[in-house]
Amino acid sequence: MSAEIFQKIAETNTWSWIMPELAMGLLALSLLVLEVILPKVAHGAIPRIAILGQLVILGHVVTGICTGTLPVGEAFGGMLFFDETGQLFRVFFLGASIFVSYLGMVSLDKRTLPQVEYFHILLVITAALMLLAQANHFVMLFVALETATVGFYILVSYFRHTTVSLEAGLKYLIMGALSSTILLFGIVLLYGAGSNPALAGSSEDSLNFGNLAGFLAANPDDTLGLIGMILVISGVAFKVGAFPFQIWIPDVYQGAPLPTTALLAVSSKAAGFAMLLSFSKVFSALEDWFYPLLTALAILTILFGNFAALTQRNLKRVIGLSGVSHAGFLLIGVITARTVDWASIAILFYLFAYLLASAAVFSVLVHLNKDDDSDLTLDDLGDLAKKNGFLGLALAIGVGSLAGIPPLAGFIGKLLIFIAAFKAELYGLLGVAIVGVVVSIYYYFGILKSAFFDLWKFQTDEEEVPTAIPGIDLGFLGKLAILLATAGTLLLGFYQSPFSSWLLG
Amino acid sequence: MISLEQYIVVSSLLFAIGFFGVLFRKNTLVIYMCLELMLNAANLALIAFSRYHGGMGGNLFVFFTITVAAAEVAVGLAIIVALFRKRQTVEVGELNELKN
């Protein structure tokens, strides 16, 4: 280590490039300050300030992308790498965070819990995930991932007056820490392999993605590197909920507060795929191992997720397990990215469609006025469409998009992935995926059936008066949020050419 | 002189002990200790690689992992204590409210 290295590092510290993340951190801190200085009656404004601040940051990033002024290249001594995919993940995480802020606002208003900390931690998690998507170094990746994961532990057990939330938090804690350690040990082995001066292509900074890819290309049959790669993929497979690392999903999704479930379903999963996309470049020299591993994971994940969801009655468990199968479809996208160069765009499109559809579904669920949202079952939807047509329609659009019904965005997302798989000649995978889609229609329509055709249900107990949903008051923000999510889903379903041409161009 | 291989074997053993501890032990606190054991196995391997291969990257990384582990313990023990207050138990087998 000499003075020149420090000088080089200092010169690449382009703080202005991580303005969105810095702004998120500052916003998170200022929320805590606001809680102290504002009078108690004005505390209700803090979540709105959080949403407003995030909208401003989102606007900043989106204008940066649209005007083409986004930075490209390495920063912070190779810790971060900025490109278009990273920018889109930024937009994705910000969008998800705004929706979860809204859900949190509605959900926490019904309870006597500290509110501000929820939004604080949410913003910190989002900032960490935004950095994670642009990490170009394993140290950066690990620290960003852990910042997000530790935040998730807190958010999962946030409803600490209920045992289920705490229990879900404990389960997530144990499984999350286990997967992080597995990932860490994999990183350590990769470091050990890449820093060995006796081998060609080794470097002092062997945890940099570029250096590591160079080393693996020079020594593709290095045992240590191979084991490291398998451990790293296992750690990431946990985050995306791929089989056999999905065991935590149903329990944690069920026990976690509804906004946290949404955040886990959307952001945590997308973070895993942001990592997998960068790993597919790092491990390109190990493709004889990397891709068969992912193929096996994808097949098992799709089959398990869909078949396990069939028998579930709890809404959050259904959504969790359907999320497992979505992870499987996205894994197919990662595999096809080996040969089809636009597959990463298909993955992003799929993720955005998934975000909008999940936003619609969760915004409806959060308005169902259940005290304890962990035992939200299909029966609780009972006749939703009759009681509030707007919510029923939003649920139909959201669930339809998740199921992949044309002409909704989810259909186009699946179509793009399937076309990519067809072009990559992965016919076996494609067959499994189509079986998965067909099976998934069953449980998605189970949700719609209980929302729309509850009259068909056998009246087993005549005296039991069906508990009516007491007049759902959406409020202006609620209507706006649901409208945005459903309109976005419809728009991306009908009219994706500007999106894709802008992505490709 | 202890060789690099010996360090790596020890650290892999620690990792394996921790891993199977997490899978098979029933007490949440013991599981938590096993997780810490796995983290420290990774730290040991990092230091050993860093020492034998030259370069400070591994040593630096250890500081990050220790910090992360501390944050994890702070949050984790808080959750365990809160759960114990509710349920008066930290045995994994008895924590079974989340069922289909």
Coordinates of C-alpha atoms in Angstrom, one line a residue:
Chain A
M1 CA 0.0 0.0 0.0
S2 CA 1.6 3.2 -1.1
A3 CA 0.6 6.8 -1.2
E4 CA -0.5 6.5 -4.9
I5 CA -3.1 3.9 -4.0
F6 CA -4.6 6.2 -1.4
Q7 CA -4.5 9.1 -3.9
K8 CA -6.2 7.0 -6.5
I9 CA -8.9 6.0 -4.1
A10 CA -9.4 9.5 -3.0
E11 CA -9.8 10.7 -6.6
T12 CA -12.5 8.1 -7.3
N13 CA -14.5 9.1 -4.3
T14 CA -17.3 10.7 -6.4
W15 CA -19.7 11.5 -3.7
S16 CA -22.1 13.2 -6.1
W17 CA -22.8 9.8 -7.8
I18 CA -24.3 8.3 -4.7
M19 CA -26.5 11.4 -4.0
P20 CA -29.7 9.3 -4.0
E21 CA -28.4 7.0 -1.3
L22 CA -27.0 9.8 0.7
A23 CA -30.3 11.7 0.5
M24 CA -32.1 8.6 1.6
G25 CA -29.8 8.3 4.7
L26 CA -30.3 12.0 5.5
L27 CA -34.0 11.7 5.1
A28 CA -34.0 8.7 7.4
L29 CA -32.1 10.6 10.1
S30 CA -34.2 13.8 9.7
L31 CA -37.4 11.7 10.4
L32 CA -36.0 10.9 13.8
V33 CA -35.1 14.5 14.4
L34 CA -38.6 15.6 13.3
E35 CA -40.1 13.3 15.8
V36 CA -38.3 15.1 18.6
I37 CA -38.9 18.6 17.4
L38 CA -42.5 18.4 16.1
P39 CA -45.3 18.6 18.6
K40 CA -47.2 15.4 19.2
V41 CA -50.2 16.4 17.1
A42 CA -48.1 16.9 14.0
H43 CA -46.5 13.4 14.2
G44 CA -49.0 12.1 11.6
A45 CA -47.2 14.2 9.0
I46 CA -43.9 12.3 9.4
P47 CA -44.8 9.3 7.2
R48 CA -46.1 11.8 4.6
I49 CA -42.8 13.7 4.7
A50 CA -41.0 10.3 4.2
I51 CA -43.1 9.5 1.1
L52 CA -42.7 13.1 -0.2
G53 CA -38.9 13.0 0.3
Q54 CA -38.7 9.6 -1.5
L55 CA -40.7 10.9 -4.4
V56 CA -38.3 13.8 -4.8
I57 CA -35.3 11.4 -4.8
L58 CA -37.1 9.1 -7.2
G59 CA -37.8 12.1 -9.5
H60 CA -34.1 13.0 -9.3
V61 CA -33.0 9.5 -10.4
V62 CA -35.6 9.2 -13.1
T63 CA -34.7 12.6 -14.6
G64 CA -31.1 11.5 -14.4
I65 CA -31.9 8.4 -16.5
C66 CA -34.2 10.2 -18.9
T67 CA -31.8 13.0 -19.7
G68 CA -28.9 10.6 -20.0
T69 CA -26.8 12.4 -17.4
L70 CA -26.4 9.3 -15.3
P71 CA -22.8 8.5 -14.4
V72 CA -21.2 5.4 -15.9
G73 CA -18.2 3.6 -14.6
E74 CA -16.3 2.7 -11.4
A75 CA -16.3 4.8 -8.3
F76 CA -14.8 4.6 -4.8
G77 CA -11.8 2.7 -5.8
G78 CA -13.8 0.0 -7.6
M79 CA -16.2 -0.5 -4.7
L80 CA -19.2 0.6 -6.8
F81 CA -19.9 0.3 -10.5
F82 CA -22.5 2.5 -12.1
D83 CA -24.4 1.4 -15.2
E84 CA -27.9 1.6 -16.5
T85 CA -29.1 -1.7 -14.8
G86 CA -28.0 -0.3 -11.5
Q87 CA -29.9 2.9 -12.1
L88 CA -33.0 0.9 -12.9
F89 CA -32.6 -1.1 -9.7
R90 CA -32.4 2.2 -7.9
V91 CA -35.7 3.2 -9.4
F92 CA -37.1 -0.2 -8.5
F93 CA -36.1 -0.1 -4.8
L94 CA -37.3 3.5 -4.4
G95 CA -40.6 2.7 -6.0
A96 CA -41.0 -0.3 -3.7
S97 CA -40.0 1.7 -0.7
I98 CA -42.6 4.4 -1.5
F99 CA -45.3 1.8 -1.7
V100 CA -44.2 0.1 1.5
S101 CA -44.2 3.5 3.2
Y102 CA -47.8 4.0 2.2
L103 CA -48.7 0.5 3.4
G104 CA -46.8 1.2 6.7
M105 CA -48.7 4.4 7.1
V106 CA -52.1 2.7 6.8
S107 CA -51.0 -0.3 8.9
L108 CA -49.3 1.5 11.7
D109 CA -52.2 4.0 12.1
K110 CA -54.4 1.2 13.3
R111 CA -51.9 0.3 16.1
T112 CA -50.4 2.0 19.1
L113 CA -46.8 1.4 18.1
P114 CA -43.8 3.8 17.6
Q115 CA -44.2 4.9 14.0
V116 CA -41.2 6.9 12.9
E117 CA -38.7 4.1 13.5
Y118 CA -40.5 1.9 11.0
F119 CA -39.9 4.5 8.2
H120 CA -36.4 5.2 9.4
I121 CA -35.4 1.6 9.1
L122 CA -37.3 1.2 5.8
L123 CA -35.3 4.1 4.3
V124 CA -32.0 2.8 5.5
I125 CA -32.8 -0.7 4.1
T126 CA -33.7 0.9 0.7
A127 CA -30.5 2.9 0.6
A128 CA -28.5 -0.2 1.4
L129 CA -30.3 -2.2 -1.3
M130 CA -29.7 0.6 -3.8
L131 CA -25.9 0.4 -3.1
L132 CA -26.1 -3.4 -3.1
A133 CA -27.4 -3.3 -6.7
Q134 CA -24.4 -1.3 -7.8
A135 CA -21.7 -3.1 -5.7
N136 CA -18.6 -4.1 -7.6
H137 CA -16.7 -5.5 -4.7
F138 CA -17.6 -8.3 -2.2
V139 CA -16.9 -6.2 0.9
M140 CA -19.3 -3.5 -0.4
L141 CA -21.8 -6.2 -1.3
F142 CA -21.6 -7.9 2.1
V143 CA -21.8 -4.7 4.1
A144 CA -24.8 -3.4 2.1
L145 CA -26.5 -6.7 2.2
E146 CA -26.1 -7.0 6.0
T147 CA -27.3 -3.5 6.5
A148 CA -30.5 -4.4 4.7
T149 CA -30.8 -7.8 6.4
V150 CA -30.4 -6.5 10.0
G151 CA -33.0 -3.9 9.2
F152 CA -35.3 -6.6 7.9
Y153 CA -35.0 -8.5 11.2
I154 CA -36.3 -5.4 13.0
L155 CA -39.1 -4.8 10.6
V156 CA -40.3 -8.4 10.6
S157 CA -40.6 -8.4 14.4
Y158 CA -41.9 -4.9 14.5
F159 CA -45.3 -5.8 15.9
R160 CA -43.7 -6.9 19.1
H161 CA -47.0 -7.1 21.0
T162 CA -47.9 -10.2 18.9
T163 CA -46.2 -13.5 19.3
V164 CA -46.4 -14.3 15.7
S165 CA -44.5 -11.3 14.6
L166 CA -41.7 -12.0 17.1
E167 CA -41.7 -15.7 16.2
A168 CA -41.4 -14.8 12.5
G169 CA -38.6 -12.4 13.4
L170 CA -36.7 -15.1 15.2
K171 CA -37.1 -17.5 12.4
Y172 CA -36.0 -14.9 9.9
L173 CA -33.1 -14.0 12.2
I174 CA -31.8 -17.5 12.4
M175 CA -32.2 -18.4 8.7
G176 CA -31.0 -15.0 7.6
A177 CA -27.9 -15.1 9.7
L178 CA -27.2 -18.6 8.6
S179 CA -27.4 -17.7 4.9
S180 CA -25.3 -14.6 5.5
T181 CA -22.6 -16.7 7.1
I182 CA -22.7 -19.2 4.3
L183 CA -22.3 -16.3 1.8
L184 CA -19.5 -14.8 3.9
F185 CA -17.6 -18.1 4.0
G186 CA -18.0 -18.4 0.3
I187 CA -16.6 -14.9 -0.1
V188 CA -13.7 -15.8 2.2
L189 CA -12.8 -18.8 0.1
L190 CA -13.0 -16.7 -3.1
Y191 CA -10.7 -14.2 -1.4
G192 CA -8.3 -17.0 -0.4
A193 CA -8.3 -18.4 -4.0
G194 CA -7.9 -15.1 -5.7
S195 CA -5.2 -13.7 -3.5
N196 CA -2.9 -16.7 -3.8
P197 CA 0.3 -15.2 -5.3
A198 CA 1.4 -18.6 -6.6
L199 CA -1.5 -18.7 -9.1
A200 CA -1.8 -16.7 -12.4
G201 CA -4.2 -13.8 -12.4
S202 CA -4.1 -13.3 -8.6
S203 CA -4.3 -9.8 -7.2
E204 CA -4.1 -8.1 -3.8
D205 CA -7.6 -6.8 -4.2
S206 CA -9.1 -10.2 -5.1
L207 CA -12.6 -9.3 -3.9
N208 CA -13.1 -6.8 -6.7
F209 CA -15.6 -8.3 -9.2
G210 CA -13.3 -7.6 -12.2
N211 CA -10.2 -8.9 -10.5
L212 CA -12.0 -12.0 -9.3
A213 CA -13.5 -12.7 -12.8
G214 CA -10.0 -12.3 -14.2
F215 CA -8.6 -14.8 -11.7
L216 CA -11.3 -17.4 -12.3
A217 CA -10.8 -17.1 -16.0
A218 CA -7.1 -17.9 -15.5
N219 CA -7.8 -20.8 -13.1
P220 CA -11.3 -22.1 -14.0
D221 CA -10.7 -25.4 -12.1
D222 CA -9.5 -23.9 -8.8
T223 CA -11.3 -26.0 -6.1
L224 CA -11.3 -23.2 -3.6
G225 CA -12.9 -20.8 -6.1
L226 CA -15.5 -23.4 -7.0
I227 CA -16.5 -24.2 -3.5
G228 CA -16.6 -20.4 -2.8
M229 CA -18.9 -19.9 -5.8
I230 CA -21.3 -22.6 -4.6
L231 CA -21.5 -21.2 -1.1
V232 CA -22.1 -17.7 -2.5
I233 CA -24.9 -18.9 -4.7
S234 CA -26.4 -20.8 -1.8
G235 CA -26.4 -17.6 0.3
V236 CA -28.1 -15.6 -2.5
A237 CA -30.6 -18.4 -3.2
F238 CA -31.8 -18.0 0.4
K239 CA -32.5 -14.3 -0.2
V240 CA -34.5 -14.9 -3.3
G241 CA -36.2 -17.9 -1.7
A242 CA -35.1 -20.5 -4.2
F243 CA -35.6 -24.2 -3.4
P244 CA -34.2 -25.7 -1.0
F245 CA -33.6 -22.5 0.8
Q246 CA -37.3 -21.4 0.8
I247 CA -38.3 -23.1 4.1
W248 CA -38.4 -19.7 5.9
I249 CA -40.7 -18.0 3.4
P250 CA -44.2 -19.2 4.4
D251 CA -43.7 -18.7 8.2
V252 CA -41.9 -15.4 8.0
Y253 CA -44.3 -13.9 5.4
Q254 CA -47.2 -14.9 7.5
G255 CA -45.9 -13.6 10.8
A256 CA -44.4 -10.4 9.5
P257 CA -46.4 -7.1 9.5
L258 CA -48.1 -6.7 6.2
P259 CA -45.9 -3.8 4.9
T260 CA -42.8 -5.8 5.8
T261 CA -44.2 -8.8 4.0
A262 CA -44.6 -6.6 0.9
L263 CA -41.0 -5.3 1.3
L264 CA -39.7 -8.9 1.7
A265 CA -41.6 -10.1 -1.3
V266 CA -40.5 -7.3 -3.6
S267 CA -37.3 -5.6 -2.5
S268 CA -35.5 -8.6 -0.9
K269 CA -36.2 -10.7 -3.9
A270 CA -35.1 -8.1 -6.4
A271 CA -31.9 -7.6 -4.4
G272 CA -31.1 -11.3 -4.8
F273 CA -31.5 -11.0 -8.5
A274 CA -29.4 -7.8 -8.7
M275 CA -26.7 -9.8 -7.0
L276 CA -27.2 -12.9 -9.3
L277 CA -27.0 -10.6 -12.4
S278 CA -23.6 -9.3 -11.3
F279 CA -22.4 -12.7 -10.2
S280 CA -23.2 -14.1 -13.7
K281 CA -20.4 -11.8 -14.9
V282 CA -18.0 -12.7 -12.1
F283 CA -18.5 -16.4 -12.4
S284 CA -18.6 -16.5 -16.2
A285 CA -15.5 -18.6 -16.2
L286 CA -17.2 -21.2 -14.0
E287 CA -20.2 -21.5 -16.3
D288 CA -20.0 -25.3 -16.4
W289 CA -20.9 -25.2 -12.8
F290 CA -22.8 -21.9 -12.4
Y291 CA -25.5 -22.5 -15.0
P292 CA -26.3 -26.2 -14.2
L293 CA -26.6 -25.2 -10.5
L294 CA -29.0 -22.4 -11.4
T295 CA -31.0 -24.6 -13.7
A296 CA -31.5 -27.2 -11.0
L297 CA -32.5 -24.4 -8.6
A298 CA -35.0 -22.9 -11.1
I299 CA -36.7 -26.2 -11.9
L300 CA -37.2 -27.2 -8.2
T301 CA -38.2 -23.7 -7.2
I302 CA -40.9 -23.4 -9.8
L303 CA -42.3 -26.8 -9.0
F304 CA -42.1 -26.5 -5.3
G305 CA -43.5 -22.9 -5.1
N306 CA -46.5 -23.6 -7.2
F307 CA -47.5 -27.0 -5.8
A308 CA -47.0 -25.9 -2.2
A309 CA -49.2 -22.8 -2.7
L310 CA -52.1 -25.0 -3.9
T311 CA -53.1 -26.2 -0.4
Q312 CA -52.7 -22.9 1.4
R313 CA -55.6 -20.9 2.8
N314 CA -53.7 -18.1 4.4
L315 CA -53.3 -15.2 2.0
K316 CA -49.8 -14.2 3.1
R317 CA -48.6 -17.8 2.8
V318 CA -50.1 -18.0 -0.7
I319 CA -48.4 -14.8 -1.7
G320 CA -45.1 -16.0 -0.2
L321 CA -45.2 -19.3 -2.0
S322 CA -46.3 -17.7 -5.3
G323 CA -43.3 -15.4 -4.8
V324 CA -41.1 -18.5 -4.6
S325 CA -42.3 -19.6 -8.0
H326 CA -41.8 -16.0 -9.3
A327 CA -38.2 -16.4 -8.1
G328 CA -38.0 -19.6 -10.2
F329 CA -39.2 -17.7 -13.4
L330 CA -36.6 -15.0 -12.7
L331 CA -33.9 -17.6 -12.3
I332 CA -34.7 -18.8 -15.8
G333 CA -34.1 -15.2 -16.9
V334 CA -30.7 -15.2 -15.3
I335 CA -29.8 -18.5 -17.0
T336 CA -30.9 -17.2 -20.4
A337 CA -28.8 -14.1 -19.9
R338 CA -25.8 -16.3 -20.7
T339 CA -26.8 -16.4 -24.4
V340 CA -29.6 -13.9 -24.9
D341 CA -28.2 -10.4 -24.3
W342 CA -31.6 -8.7 -23.6
A343 CA -32.5 -11.2 -21.0
S344 CA -31.4 -8.9 -18.2
I345 CA -33.9 -6.3 -19.5
A346 CA -36.6 -9.0 -19.4
I347 CA -35.7 -9.7 -15.8
L348 CA -36.1 -6.0 -15.0
F349 CA -39.4 -5.8 -16.8
Y350 CA -40.6 -8.8 -14.9
L351 CA -39.5 -7.2 -11.6
F352 CA -41.3 -4.0 -12.4
A353 CA -44.4 -5.8 -13.3
Y354 CA -44.1 -7.9 -10.1
L355 CA -43.7 -4.7 -8.1
L356 CA -46.8 -3.0 -9.5
A357 CA -48.9 -6.2 -9.2
S358 CA -47.7 -6.8 -5.6
A359 CA -48.4 -3.1 -4.8
A360 CA -51.9 -3.5 -6.0
V361 CA -52.5 -6.7 -4.1
F362 CA -51.0 -5.5 -0.8
S363 CA -52.7 -2.1 -1.0
V364 CA -56.0 -4.0 -1.1
L365 CA -55.0 -6.4 1.7
V366 CA -53.9 -3.6 4.0
H367 CA -57.4 -2.1 3.8
L368 CA -59.2 -5.2 4.9
N369 CA -59.3 -3.9 8.5
K370 CA -58.0 -7.1 10.2
D371 CA -56.6 -6.6 13.6
D372 CA -54.1 -9.4 13.2
D373 CA -53.0 -9.6 9.7
S374 CA -51.1 -12.9 10.2
D375 CA -54.3 -14.9 10.0
L376 CA -55.7 -13.2 6.9
T377 CA -57.3 -16.1 5.0
L378 CA -59.1 -16.4 1.7
D379 CA -62.4 -16.2 3.6
D380 CA -61.6 -12.7 4.8
L381 CA -61.8 -11.6 1.2
G382 CA -65.5 -12.7 1.3
D383 CA -67.5 -10.7 -1.2
L384 CA -64.9 -7.9 -1.3
A385 CA -66.1 -7.0 -4.8
K386 CA -69.6 -6.4 -3.6
K387 CA -68.6 -4.3 -0.7
N388 CA -66.1 -2.2 -2.5
G389 CA -65.9 -2.6 -6.3
F390 CA -62.8 -0.5 -6.6
L391 CA -60.8 -2.7 -4.3
G392 CA -62.2 -5.8 -6.0
L393 CA -61.1 -4.6 -9.4
A394 CA -57.7 -3.6 -8.1
L395 CA -57.3 -7.1 -6.5
A396 CA -58.4 -8.7 -9.8
I397 CA -55.8 -6.7 -11.8
G398 CA -53.0 -7.3 -9.3
V399 CA -53.7 -11.1 -9.0
G400 CA -54.3 -11.4 -12.7
S401 CA -50.9 -9.8 -13.4
L402 CA -49.2 -12.1 -10.9
A403 CA -50.8 -15.0 -12.6
G404 CA -49.7 -13.8 -16.0
I405 CA -53.1 -13.2 -17.6
P406 CA -53.0 -11.1 -20.8
P407 CA -53.1 -8.2 -21.3
L408 CA -51.6 -7.3 -17.9
A409 CA -48.0 -6.5 -17.3
G410 CA -47.2 -9.8 -15.6
F411 CA -48.2 -11.6 -18.8
I412 CA -45.7 -9.6 -20.9
G413 CA -43.0 -10.2 -18.2
K414 CA -43.5 -13.9 -18.4
L415 CA -43.7 -13.8 -22.2
L416 CA -40.4 -12.0 -22.4
I417 CA -38.6 -14.5 -20.1
F418 CA -40.2 -17.5 -22.1
I419 CA -39.1 -16.0 -25.4
A420 CA -35.6 -15.6 -24.1
A421 CA -35.6 -19.2 -22.8
F422 CA -36.9 -20.3 -26.2
K423 CA -34.1 -18.4 -28.0
A424 CA -31.5 -19.9 -25.6
E425 CA -33.0 -23.3 -26.6
L426 CA -33.7 -24.2 -23.0
Y427 CA -36.8 -26.3 -23.9
G428 CA -36.8 -28.4 -20.7
L429 CA -36.8 -25.3 -18.5
L430 CA -39.5 -23.7 -20.7
G431 CA -41.7 -26.8 -20.2
V432 CA -41.3 -26.8 -16.5
A433 CA -42.1 -23.1 -16.4
I434 CA -45.3 -23.5 -18.4
V435 CA -46.4 -26.3 -16.1
G436 CA -45.8 -23.9 -13.3
V437 CA -47.9 -21.2 -14.8
V438 CA -50.8 -23.5 -15.4
V439 CA -50.7 -24.7 -11.8
S440 CA -50.4 -21.2 -10.5
I441 CA -53.6 -20.2 -12.3
Y442 CA -55.5 -22.5 -9.9
Y443 CA -54.5 -20.8 -6.6
Y444 CA -54.6 -17.3 -8.1
F445 CA -58.1 -17.9 -9.1
G446 CA -58.8 -19.2 -5.7
I447 CA -58.1 -15.7 -4.4
L448 CA -60.3 -14.1 -7.0
K449 CA -63.1 -16.7 -6.4
S450 CA -63.3 -15.8 -2.8
A451 CA -63.3 -12.1 -3.5
F452 CA -66.0 -12.2 -6.3
F453 CA -68.1 -15.4 -6.0
D454 CA -68.4 -15.9 -2.3
L455 CA -72.1 -16.6 -2.6
W456 CA -71.2 -20.0 -4.0
K457 CA -69.7 -21.0 -0.7
F458 CA -71.6 -23.7 1.2
Q459 CA -73.4 -22.1 4.1
T460 CA -72.3 -24.6 6.7
D461 CA -73.4 -22.7 9.7
E462 CA -76.7 -20.9 9.2
E463 CA -76.4 -18.7 12.3
E464 CA -73.0 -17.5 11.4
V465 CA -73.4 -14.0 10.1
P466 CA -70.7 -13.4 7.5
T467 CA -68.6 -10.6 9.1
A468 CA -69.0 -7.7 6.9
I469 CA -66.0 -5.5 6.1
P470 CA -67.0 -2.4 8.0
G471 CA -67.1 0.4 5.4
I472 CA -63.6 0.6 3.9
D473 CA -62.4 4.2 3.9
L474 CA -59.5 4.4 1.4
G475 CA -58.8 8.1 1.7
F476 CA -57.3 10.1 -1.1
L477 CA -53.8 8.6 -0.7
G478 CA -55.2 5.1 -0.7
K479 CA -57.2 5.7 -3.9
L480 CA -54.2 7.3 -5.5
A481 CA -51.8 4.4 -4.6
I482 CA -54.1 1.7 -5.8
L483 CA -54.9 3.7 -9.0
L484 CA -51.2 4.1 -9.7
A485 CA -50.4 0.4 -9.2
T486 CA -53.3 -0.8 -11.3
A487 CA -52.8 1.8 -14.0
G488 CA -49.2 1.0 -14.2
T489 CA -50.0 -2.7 -14.5
L490 CA -52.4 -2.1 -17.3
L491 CA -50.1 0.4 -19.1
L492 CA -47.1 -1.9 -19.1
G493 CA -49.4 -4.7 -20.3
F494 CA -50.7 -2.8 -23.3
Y495 CA -47.9 -0.5 -24.2
Q496 CA -44.4 -1.6 -23.4
S497 CA -42.6 -0.5 -26.6
P498 CA -41.4 2.8 -25.2
F499 CA -40.2 1.1 -22.1
S500 CA -38.3 -1.6 -23.9
S501 CA -36.9 0.7 -26.6
W502 CA -35.8 3.1 -24.0
L503 CA -34.2 0.2 -22.1
L504 CA -32.6 -1.2 -25.2
G505 CA -31.6 2.2 -26.6
Chain B
M1 CA 5.3 -23.4 11.7
I2 CA 1.6 -23.9 11.2
S3 CA 0.7 -24.1 7.5
L4 CA -2.1 -22.3 5.7
E5 CA -3.8 -25.6 5.1
Q6 CA -4.1 -26.3 8.9
Y7 CA -5.7 -23.0 9.5
I8 CA -8.2 -23.6 6.7
V9 CA -9.0 -27.1 8.0
V10 CA -9.6 -25.7 11.5
S11 CA -11.8 -22.9 10.2
S12 CA -13.8 -25.3 8.0
L13 CA -14.3 -27.6 11.0
L14 CA -15.5 -24.6 13.1
F15 CA -17.8 -23.7 10.2
A16 CA -19.2 -27.2 10.0
I17 CA -19.7 -27.5 13.8
G18 CA -21.6 -24.2 13.7
F19 CA -23.6 -25.2 10.7
F20 CA -24.8 -28.5 12.1
G21 CA -25.3 -26.8 15.5
V22 CA -27.8 -24.4 13.9
L23 CA -29.5 -27.3 12.2
F24 CA -29.8 -29.7 15.1
R25 CA -29.7 -27.8 18.4
K26 CA -33.1 -26.9 19.9
N27 CA -32.3 -23.9 22.2
T28 CA -32.4 -20.6 20.4
L29 CA -29.4 -19.2 22.4
V30 CA -27.2 -22.2 21.5
I31 CA -28.3 -21.8 17.9
Y32 CA -27.2 -18.1 18.1
M33 CA -23.8 -19.1 19.5
C34 CA -23.4 -21.6 16.6
L35 CA -24.0 -18.7 14.2
E36 CA -21.3 -16.7 15.9
L37 CA -19.0 -19.7 15.7
M38 CA -19.6 -19.7 11.9
L39 CA -18.8 -16.0 11.6
N40 CA -15.6 -16.5 13.6
A41 CA -14.7 -19.4 11.4
A42 CA -14.9 -17.1 8.4
N43 CA -12.8 -14.5 10.3
L44 CA -10.1 -17.0 11.1
A45 CA -9.9 -18.1 7.4
L46 CA -9.8 -14.4 6.3
I47 CA -6.9 -13.7 8.6
A48 CA -5.0 -16.8 7.7
F49 CA -5.4 -16.1 3.9
S50 CA -4.4 -12.5 4.4
R51 CA -1.3 -13.5 6.5
Y52 CA -0.1 -16.2 4.1
H53 CA -0.9 -14.5 0.8
G54 CA 0.2 -11.0 1.7
G55 CA -2.1 -8.0 1.3
M56 CA -4.3 -6.3 3.8
G57 CA -7.7 -6.9 2.2
G58 CA -8.6 -9.9 4.4
N59 CA -7.6 -8.1 7.6
L60 CA -9.7 -5.1 6.7
F61 CA -12.7 -7.3 5.9
V62 CA -12.5 -8.8 9.4
F63 CA -13.3 -5.4 10.9
F64 CA -16.4 -5.2 8.7
T65 CA -17.6 -8.7 9.6
I66 CA -17.1 -8.1 13.3
T67 CA -19.1 -4.9 13.1
V68 CA -21.9 -6.7 11.2
A69 CA -21.9 -9.6 13.7
A70 CA -22.2 -7.1 16.6
A71 CA -25.2 -5.4 14.9
E72 CA -26.7 -8.8 14.3
V73 CA -26.3 -9.8 17.9
A74 CA -27.8 -6.6 19.2
V75 CA -30.9 -7.0 17.2
G76 CA -31.0 -10.8 17.6
L77 CA -30.8 -10.8 21.4
A78 CA -33.5 -8.1 21.6
I79 CA -35.8 -10.3 19.5
I80 CA -35.0 -13.3 21.7
V81 CA -35.6 -11.4 24.9
A82 CA -38.9 -10.0 23.6
L83 CA -40.1 -13.4 22.6
F84 CA -39.0 -14.9 25.9
R85 CA -41.1 -12.3 27.7
K86 CA -44.1 -13.3 25.7
R87 CA -43.7 -17.1 25.7
Q88 CA -41.4 -17.9 28.6
T89 CA -39.5 -20.2 26.4
V90 CA -36.7 -20.1 23.8
E91 CA -36.9 -23.7 22.7
V92 CA -37.4 -23.9 19.0
G93 CA -39.8 -26.9 19.2
E94 CA -42.2 -24.9 21.4
L95 CA -42.3 -21.9 19.1
N96 CA -45.0 -23.1 16.7
E97 CA -47.7 -20.4 16.4
L98 CA -47.0 -20.0 12.7
K99 CA -48.8 -22.9 11.1
N100 CA -50.9 -23.2 8.1

